[in-house]
mmCIF file with all atom_site columns, C-alpha atoms in Angstrom:
data_model
loop_
_atom_site.group_PDB
_atom_site.id
_atom_site.type_symbol
_atom_site.label_atom_id
_atom_site.label_alt_id
_atom_site.label_comp_id
_atom_site.label_asym_id
_atom_site.label_entity_id
_atom_site.label_seq_id
_atom_site.pdbx_PDB_ins_code
_atom_site.Cartn_x
_atom_site.Cartn_y
_atom_site.Cartn_z
_atom_site.occupancy
_atom_site.B_iso_or_equiv
_atom_site.pdbx_formal_charge
_atom_site.auth_seq_id
_atom_site.auth_comp_id
_atom_site.auth_asym_id
_atom_site.auth_atom_id
_atom_site.pdbx_PDB_model_num
ATOM 1  C CA . MET A 1 1  ? 97.078  -97.960  31.495 1.00 51.00 ? 5  MET A CA 1
ATOM 2  C CA . LYS A 1 2  ? 99.797  -99.241  29.217 1.00 60.00 ? 6  LYS A CA 1
ATOM 3  C CA . ALA A 1 3  ? 98.330  -97.365  26.565 1.00 62.00 ? 7  ALA A CA 1
ATOM 4  C CA . THR A 1 4  ? 99.113  -94.003  29.071 1.00 70.00 ? 8  THR A CA 1
ATOM 5  C CA . VAL A 1 5  ? 102.541 -95.475  29.666 1.00 65.00 ? 9  VAL A CA 1
ATOM 6  C CA . GLU A 1 6  ? 103.335 -95.899  25.728 1.00 75.00 ? 10 GLU A CA 1
ATOM 7  C CA . ALA A 1 7  ? 102.034 -92.305  24.942 1.00 76.00 ? 11 ALA A CA 1
ATOM 8  C CA . SER A 1 8  ? 103.779 -90.629  27.939 1.00 76.00 ? 12 SER A CA 1
ATOM 9  C CA . GLN A 1 9  ? 107.651 -92.210  27.006 1.00 79.00 ? 13 GLN A CA 1
ATOM 10 C CA . LEU A 1 10 ? 106.651 -91.996  23.214 1.00 76.00 ? 14 LEU A CA 1
ATOM 11 C CA . ASN A 1 11 ? 106.308 -88.294  23.907 1.00 81.00 ? 15 ASN A CA 1
ATOM 12 C CA . LYS A 1 12 ? 109.451 -87.923  25.758 1.00 82.00 ? 16 LYS A CA 1
ATOM 13 C CA . VAL A 1 13 ? 111.464 -89.701  23.305 1.00 84.00 ? 17 VAL A CA 1
ATOM 14 C CA . THR A 1 14 ? 109.613 -87.865  20.022 1.00 86.00 ? 18 THR A CA 1
ATOM 15 C CA . GLY A 1 15 ? 110.431 -84.176  21.838 1.00 86.00 ? 19 GLY A CA 1
ATOM 16 C CA . ALA A 1 16 ? 113.928 -85.434  22.403 1.00 90.00 ? 20 ALA A CA 1
ATOM 17 C CA . GLU A 1 17 ? 114.818 -86.588  19.007 1.00 89.00 ? 21 GLU A CA 1
ATOM 18 C CA . GLU A 1 18 ? 112.793 -83.231  17.464 1.00 92.00 ? 22 GLU A CA 1
ATOM 19 C CA . ALA A 1 19 ? 115.141 -80.794  19.985 1.00 93.00 ? 23 ALA A CA 1
ATOM 20 C CA . VAL A 1 20 ? 118.337 -83.078  18.593 1.00 92.00 ? 24 VAL A CA 1
ATOM 21 C CA . ALA A 1 21 ? 117.420 -81.867  14.796 1.00 93.00 ? 25 ALA A CA 1
ATOM 22 C CA . ALA A 1 22 ? 116.797 -78.627  16.014 1.00 95.00 ? 26 ALA A CA 1
ATOM 23 C CA . GLY A 1 23 ? 120.659 -78.236  17.314 1.00 94.00 ? 27 GLY A CA 1
ATOM 24 C CA . LYS A 1 24 ? 118.909 -78.097  20.815 1.00 95.00 ? 28 LYS A CA 1
ATOM 25 C CA . THR A 1 25 ? 121.030 -80.645  22.646 1.00 96.00 ? 29 THR A CA 1
ATOM 26 C CA . ASP A 1 26 ? 120.714 -79.323  26.088 1.00 95.00 ? 30 ASP A CA 1
ATOM 27 C CA . VAL A 1 27 ? 116.604 -79.533  25.825 1.00 95.00 ? 31 VAL A CA 1
ATOM 28 C CA . ALA A 1 28 ? 117.224 -83.553  24.330 1.00 95.00 ? 32 ALA A CA 1
ATOM 29 C CA . CYS A 1 29 ? 119.162 -84.128  27.266 1.00 96.00 ? 33 CYS A CA 1
ATOM 30 C CA . SER A 1 30 ? 116.983 -82.841  30.126 1.00 95.00 ? 34 SER A CA 1
ATOM 31 C CA . MET A 1 31 ? 114.224 -84.766  28.300 1.00 93.00 ? 35 MET A CA 1
ATOM 32 C CA . LEU A 1 32 ? 115.737 -87.731  28.241 1.00 95.00 ? 36 LEU A CA 1
ATOM 33 C CA . ALA A 1 33 ? 116.554 -87.354  31.650 1.00 96.00 ? 37 ALA A CA 1
ATOM 34 C CA . ASP A 1 34 ? 113.319 -86.991  32.695 1.00 93.00 ? 38 ASP A CA 1
ATOM 35 C CA . PHE A 1 35 ? 112.588 -89.673  30.286 1.00 94.00 ? 39 PHE A CA 1
ATOM 36 C CA . LEU A 1 36 ? 114.999 -92.208  32.402 1.00 96.00 ? 40 LEU A CA 1
ATOM 37 C CA . GLY A 1 37 ? 113.177 -91.085  35.604 1.00 96.00 ? 41 GLY A CA 1
ATOM 38 C CA . GLN A 1 38 ? 109.756 -91.687  34.529 1.00 93.00 ? 42 GLN A CA 1
ATOM 39 C CA . VAL A 1 39 ? 111.004 -95.069  33.466 1.00 95.00 ? 43 VAL A CA 1
ATOM 40 C CA . ALA A 1 40 ? 112.156 -95.611  37.360 1.00 96.00 ? 44 ALA A CA 1
ATOM 41 C CA . ASP A 1 41 ? 108.937 -94.172  38.721 1.00 95.00 ? 45 ASP A CA 1
ATOM 42 C CA . TYR A 1 42 ? 106.708 -96.479  36.604 1.00 93.00 ? 46 TYR A CA 1
ATOM 43 C CA . ARG A 1 43 ? 109.198 -99.453  37.500 1.00 96.00 ? 47 ARG A CA 1
ATOM 44 C CA . ALA A 1 44 ? 108.702 -98.699  40.979 1.00 97.00 ? 48 ALA A CA 1
ATOM 45 C CA . ALA A 1 45 ? 105.006 -98.608  40.108 1.00 95.00 ? 49 ALA A CA 1
ATOM 46 C CA . GLY A 1 46 ? 104.518 -101.448 38.840 1.00 94.00 ? 50 GLY A CA 1
ATOM 47 C CA . LYS A 1 47 ? 103.850 -100.420 35.409 1.00 91.00 ? 51 LYS A CA 1
ATOM 48 C CA . LEU A 1 48 ? 106.756 -101.859 33.678 1.00 92.00 ? 52 LEU A CA 1
ATOM 49 C CA . THR A 1 49 ? 108.815 -104.861 34.555 1.00 94.00 ? 53 THR A CA 1
ATOM 50 C CA . ALA A 1 50 ? 112.189 -105.086 35.508 1.00 96.00 ? 54 ALA A CA 1
ATOM 51 C CA . ALA A 1 51 ? 113.257 -106.265 32.108 1.00 95.00 ? 55 ALA A CA 1
ATOM 52 C CA . GLN A 1 52 ? 111.137 -103.459 30.309 1.00 92.00 ? 56 GLN A CA 1
ATOM 53 C CA . ALA A 1 53 ? 112.923 -100.758 32.758 1.00 94.00 ? 57 ALA A CA 1
ATOM 54 C CA . THR A 1 54 ? 116.251 -102.005 32.039 1.00 96.00 ? 58 THR A CA 1
ATOM 55 C CA . GLU A 1 55 ? 115.961 -102.156 28.609 1.00 94.00 ? 59 GLU A CA 1
ATOM 56 C CA . LEU A 1 56 ? 114.322 -98.693  28.285 1.00 93.00 ? 60 LEU A CA 1
ATOM 57 C CA . THR A 1 57 ? 117.402 -97.238  31.151 1.00 96.00 ? 61 THR A CA 1
ATOM 58 C CA . THR A 1 58 ? 120.092 -98.871  28.784 1.00 96.00 ? 62 THR A CA 1
ATOM 59 C CA . GLU A 1 59 ? 118.930 -97.510  25.941 1.00 93.00 ? 63 GLU A CA 1
ATOM 60 C CA . GLY A 1 60 ? 117.996 -93.812  27.100 1.00 94.00 ? 64 GLY A CA 1
ATOM 61 C CA . THR A 1 61 ? 121.667 -93.715  28.577 1.00 96.00 ? 65 THR A CA 1
ATOM 62 C CA . TRP A 1 62 ? 123.394 -95.183  26.013 1.00 95.00 ? 66 TRP A CA 1
ATOM 63 C CA . ILE A 1 63 ? 121.297 -92.273  23.779 1.00 94.00 ? 67 ILE A CA 1
ATOM 64 C CA . ARG A 1 64 ? 122.213 -89.762  26.249 1.00 95.00 ? 68 ARG A CA 1
ATOM 65 C CA . ALA A 1 65 ? 126.099 -90.360  26.249 1.00 96.00 ? 69 ALA A CA 1
ATOM 66 C CA . VAL A 1 66 ? 125.848 -89.887  22.343 1.00 95.00 ? 70 VAL A CA 1
ATOM 67 C CA . LEU A 1 67 ? 124.813 -86.711  22.577 1.00 94.00 ? 71 LEU A CA 1
ATOM 68 C CA . GLY A 1 68 ? 127.243 -85.897  25.192 1.00 95.00 ? 72 GLY A CA 1
ATOM 69 C CA . CYS A 1 69 ? 124.877 -85.420  28.123 1.00 95.00 ? 73 CYS A CA 1
#
């Protein structure tokens, strides 16, 4: 299960990174919002610890702020 969580999160972050590189900030912002929603869902389902969810949420929120989302 852990590998599935990691792969899913990595796919969202990689997709956002590619969108930024292509100049599609709005797409990246949307993907990062999806990422943050998924983090919350995984935390609620017990697939992430509170500490893991907090770290991922902090980082995702910071990236969105830098992008101006």
